[in-house]
mmCIF file of C-alpha atoms in Angstrom:
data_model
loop_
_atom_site.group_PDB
_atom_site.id
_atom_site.type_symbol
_atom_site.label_atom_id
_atom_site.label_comp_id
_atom_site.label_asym_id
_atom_site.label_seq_id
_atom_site.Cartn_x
_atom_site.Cartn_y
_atom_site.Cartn_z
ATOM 1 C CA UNK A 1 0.000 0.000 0.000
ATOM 2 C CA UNK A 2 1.513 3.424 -1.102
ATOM 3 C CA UNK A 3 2.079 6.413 1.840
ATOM 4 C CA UNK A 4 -0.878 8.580 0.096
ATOM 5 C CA UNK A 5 -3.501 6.411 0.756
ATOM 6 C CA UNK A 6 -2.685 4.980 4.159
ATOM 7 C CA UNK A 7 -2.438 8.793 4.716
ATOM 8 C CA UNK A 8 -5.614 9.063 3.214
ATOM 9 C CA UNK A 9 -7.459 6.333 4.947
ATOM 10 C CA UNK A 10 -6.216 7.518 7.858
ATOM 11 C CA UNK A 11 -7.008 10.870 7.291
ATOM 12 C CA UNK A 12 -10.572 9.940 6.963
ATOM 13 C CA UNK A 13 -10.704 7.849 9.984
ATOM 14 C CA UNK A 14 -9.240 10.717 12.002
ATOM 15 C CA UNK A 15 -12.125 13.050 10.751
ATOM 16 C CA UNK A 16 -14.814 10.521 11.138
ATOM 17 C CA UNK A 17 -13.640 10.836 14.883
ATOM 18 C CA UNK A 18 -13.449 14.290 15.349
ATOM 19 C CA UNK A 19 -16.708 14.264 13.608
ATOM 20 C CA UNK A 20 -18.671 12.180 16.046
ATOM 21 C CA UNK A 21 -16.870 14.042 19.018
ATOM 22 C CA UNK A 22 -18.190 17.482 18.049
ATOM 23 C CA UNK A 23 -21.417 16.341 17.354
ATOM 24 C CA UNK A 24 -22.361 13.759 20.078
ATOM 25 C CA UNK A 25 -20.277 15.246 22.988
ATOM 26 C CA UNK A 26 -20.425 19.032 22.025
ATOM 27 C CA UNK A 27 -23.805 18.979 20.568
ATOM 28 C CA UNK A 28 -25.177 16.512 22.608
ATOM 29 C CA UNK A 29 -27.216 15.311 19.602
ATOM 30 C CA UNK A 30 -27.614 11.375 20.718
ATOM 31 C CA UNK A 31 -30.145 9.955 18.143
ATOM 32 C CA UNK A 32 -26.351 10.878 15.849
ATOM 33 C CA UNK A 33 -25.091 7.781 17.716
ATOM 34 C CA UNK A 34 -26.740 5.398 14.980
ATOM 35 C CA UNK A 35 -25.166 7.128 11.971
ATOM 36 C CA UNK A 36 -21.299 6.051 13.514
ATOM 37 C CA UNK A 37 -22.076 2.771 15.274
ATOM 38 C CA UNK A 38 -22.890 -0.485 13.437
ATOM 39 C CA UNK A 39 -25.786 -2.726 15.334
ATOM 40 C CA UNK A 40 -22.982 -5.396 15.848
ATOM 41 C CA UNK A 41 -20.288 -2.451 16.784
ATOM 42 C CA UNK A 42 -18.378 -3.822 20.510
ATOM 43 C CA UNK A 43 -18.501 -1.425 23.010
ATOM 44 C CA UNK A 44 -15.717 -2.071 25.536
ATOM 45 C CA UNK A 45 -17.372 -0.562 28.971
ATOM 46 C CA UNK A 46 -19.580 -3.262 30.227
ATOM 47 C CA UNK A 47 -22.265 -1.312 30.807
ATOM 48 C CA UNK A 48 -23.097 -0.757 26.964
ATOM 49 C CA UNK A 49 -23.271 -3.729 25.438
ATOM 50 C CA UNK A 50 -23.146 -3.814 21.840
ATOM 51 C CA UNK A 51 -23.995 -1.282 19.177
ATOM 52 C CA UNK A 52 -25.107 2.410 20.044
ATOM 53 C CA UNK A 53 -28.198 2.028 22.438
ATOM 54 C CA UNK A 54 -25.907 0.899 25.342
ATOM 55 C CA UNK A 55 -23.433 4.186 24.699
ATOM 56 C CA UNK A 56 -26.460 6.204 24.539
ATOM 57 C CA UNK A 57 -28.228 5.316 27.259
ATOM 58 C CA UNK A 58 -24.981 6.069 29.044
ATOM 59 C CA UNK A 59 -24.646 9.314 27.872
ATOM 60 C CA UNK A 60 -27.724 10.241 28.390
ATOM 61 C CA UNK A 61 -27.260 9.680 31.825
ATOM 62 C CA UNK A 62 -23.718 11.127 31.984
ATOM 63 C CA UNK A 63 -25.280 14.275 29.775
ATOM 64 C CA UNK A 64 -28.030 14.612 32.145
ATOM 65 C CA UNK A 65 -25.837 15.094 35.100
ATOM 66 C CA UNK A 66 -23.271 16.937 32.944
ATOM 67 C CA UNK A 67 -25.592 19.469 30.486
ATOM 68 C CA UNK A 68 -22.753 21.476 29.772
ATOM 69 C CA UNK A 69 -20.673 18.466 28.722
ATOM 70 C CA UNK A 70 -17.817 20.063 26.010
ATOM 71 C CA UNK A 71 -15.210 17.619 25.149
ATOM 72 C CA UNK A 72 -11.598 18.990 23.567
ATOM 73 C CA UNK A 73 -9.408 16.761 21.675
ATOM 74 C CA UNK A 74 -6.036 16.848 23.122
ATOM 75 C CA UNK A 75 -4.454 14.123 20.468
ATOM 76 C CA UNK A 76 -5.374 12.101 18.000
ATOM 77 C CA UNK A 77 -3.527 9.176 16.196
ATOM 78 C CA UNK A 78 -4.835 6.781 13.134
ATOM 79 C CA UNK A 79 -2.854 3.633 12.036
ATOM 80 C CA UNK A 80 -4.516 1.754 9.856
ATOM 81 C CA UNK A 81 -8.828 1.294 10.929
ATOM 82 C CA UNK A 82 -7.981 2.228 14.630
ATOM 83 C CA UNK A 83 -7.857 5.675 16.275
ATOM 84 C CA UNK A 84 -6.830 6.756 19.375
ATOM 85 C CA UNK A 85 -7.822 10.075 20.982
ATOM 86 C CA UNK A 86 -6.972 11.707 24.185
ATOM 87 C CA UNK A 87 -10.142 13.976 25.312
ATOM 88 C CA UNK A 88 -10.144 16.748 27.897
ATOM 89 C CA UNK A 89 -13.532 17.351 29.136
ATOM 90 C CA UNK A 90 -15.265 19.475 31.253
ATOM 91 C CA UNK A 91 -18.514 20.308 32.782
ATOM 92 C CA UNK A 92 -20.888 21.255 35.252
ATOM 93 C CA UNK A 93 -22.172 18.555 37.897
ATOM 94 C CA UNK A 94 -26.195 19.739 37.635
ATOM 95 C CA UNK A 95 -27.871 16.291 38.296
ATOM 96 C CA UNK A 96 -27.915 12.969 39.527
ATOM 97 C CA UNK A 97 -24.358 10.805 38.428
ATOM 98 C CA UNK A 98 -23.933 7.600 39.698
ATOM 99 C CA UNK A 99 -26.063 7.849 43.153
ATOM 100 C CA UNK A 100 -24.211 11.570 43.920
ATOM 101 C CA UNK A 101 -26.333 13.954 44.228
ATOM 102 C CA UNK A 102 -25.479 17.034 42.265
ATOM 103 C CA UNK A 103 -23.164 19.516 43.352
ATOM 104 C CA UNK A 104 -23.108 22.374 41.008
ATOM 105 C CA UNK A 105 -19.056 21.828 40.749
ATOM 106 C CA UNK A 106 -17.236 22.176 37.907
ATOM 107 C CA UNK A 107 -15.570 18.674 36.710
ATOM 108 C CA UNK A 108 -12.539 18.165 34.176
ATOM 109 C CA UNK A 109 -12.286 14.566 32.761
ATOM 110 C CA UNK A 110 -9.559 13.170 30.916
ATOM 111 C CA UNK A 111 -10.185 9.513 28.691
ATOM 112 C CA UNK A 112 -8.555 8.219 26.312
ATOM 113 C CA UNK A 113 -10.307 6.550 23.262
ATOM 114 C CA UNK A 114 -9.763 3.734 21.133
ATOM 115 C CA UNK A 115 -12.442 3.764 17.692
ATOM 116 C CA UNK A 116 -11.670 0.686 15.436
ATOM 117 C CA UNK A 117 -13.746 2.065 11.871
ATOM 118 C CA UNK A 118 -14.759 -0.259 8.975
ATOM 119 C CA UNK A 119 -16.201 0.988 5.799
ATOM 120 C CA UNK A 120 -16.974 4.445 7.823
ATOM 121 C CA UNK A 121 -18.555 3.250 10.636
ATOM 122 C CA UNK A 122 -17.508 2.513 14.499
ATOM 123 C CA UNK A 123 -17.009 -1.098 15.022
ATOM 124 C CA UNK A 124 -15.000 -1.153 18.239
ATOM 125 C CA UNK A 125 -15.110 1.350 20.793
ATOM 126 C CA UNK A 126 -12.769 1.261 23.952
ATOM 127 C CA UNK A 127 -12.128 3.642 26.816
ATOM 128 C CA UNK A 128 -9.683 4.403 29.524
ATOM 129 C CA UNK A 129 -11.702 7.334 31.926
ATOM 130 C CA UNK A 130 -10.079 8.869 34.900
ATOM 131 C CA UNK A 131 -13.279 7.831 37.186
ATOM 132 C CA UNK A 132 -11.136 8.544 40.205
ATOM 133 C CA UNK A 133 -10.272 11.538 39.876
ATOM 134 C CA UNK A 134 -14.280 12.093 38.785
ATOM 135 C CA UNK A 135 -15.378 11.141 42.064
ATOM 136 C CA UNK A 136 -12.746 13.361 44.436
ATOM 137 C CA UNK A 137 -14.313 16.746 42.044
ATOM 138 C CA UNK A 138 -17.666 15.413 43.244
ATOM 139 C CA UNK A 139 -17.285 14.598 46.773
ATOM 140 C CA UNK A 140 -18.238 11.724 46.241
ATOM 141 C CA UNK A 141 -14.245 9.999 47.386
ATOM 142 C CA UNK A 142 -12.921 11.991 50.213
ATOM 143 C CA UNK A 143 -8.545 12.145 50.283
ATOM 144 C CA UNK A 144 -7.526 10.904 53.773
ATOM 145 C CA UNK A 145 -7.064 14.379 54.444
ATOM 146 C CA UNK A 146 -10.423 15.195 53.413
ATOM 147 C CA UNK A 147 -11.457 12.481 55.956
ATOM 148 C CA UNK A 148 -8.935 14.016 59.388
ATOM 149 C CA UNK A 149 -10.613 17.509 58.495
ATOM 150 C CA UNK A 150 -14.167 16.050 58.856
ATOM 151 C CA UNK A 151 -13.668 13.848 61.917
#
């Protein structure tokens, strides 16, 4: 295969992603989740299952306690049909995440992404989310320092 279209195919795959970033986690337009996913598409948090309905009912949920959700690609990297992205989120905590109550807080999230993409569409989707550090800007995981000062 010749440099121009790896480059090219790659290319593509790399815009496909920052496609579906800007308009799922920017926009917040969920019902878009169909047009990137395949049915059969793996989605590698348990909680999803396979295709799109799994990752939308979690965002949904995520979006609901987040409304001001904005993502911001820090990196992204093709080889081939994968792409990895490194995402720097942030929002408001306005509802309901996980059992915490909301706490009006801003939150910064960083993930990294892994998209495998056949024929244009999302067939693998796998994620690395810094959940820890999600629940300490909640209050929902005191530091053992946290824990002195209250007792």
């Amino acid at each position: 295969m010749s440099l121009p279209n790896a480059t090219s195919l790659e290319e593509r795959n790399k815009n496909q992603i920052r496609s579906f970033i800007e308009e799922i986690f920017n926009e917040h337009n969920l019902p878009s989740v169909d047009k990137y996913f395949g049915k059969e598409s793996v989605e590698g948090s348990p909680q999803a299952g396979k295709g799109g309905e799994g990752f939308k009912q979690f965002l949904t949920d995520f979006l609901n306690a987040f409304p001001d959700w904005r993502a911001k690609i820090e990196h992204i990297v093709a080889e081939n049909d994968l792409v990895v992205v490194f995402l720097n989120g942030t929002g408001t905590h306005k509802g309901e995440f996980h059992c915490i109550p909301p706490t009006n807080k801003p939150v910064n999230i960083r993930s990294a992404d892994l998209y495998k993409i056949e024929n244009e569409i999302i067939t693998g989707h796998w994620d690395v989310v810094d959940q820890l550090n999600l629940l300490k800007q909640t209050g929902a995981l005191l530091s053992a320092n946290e824990k002195l000062k209250d007792a």
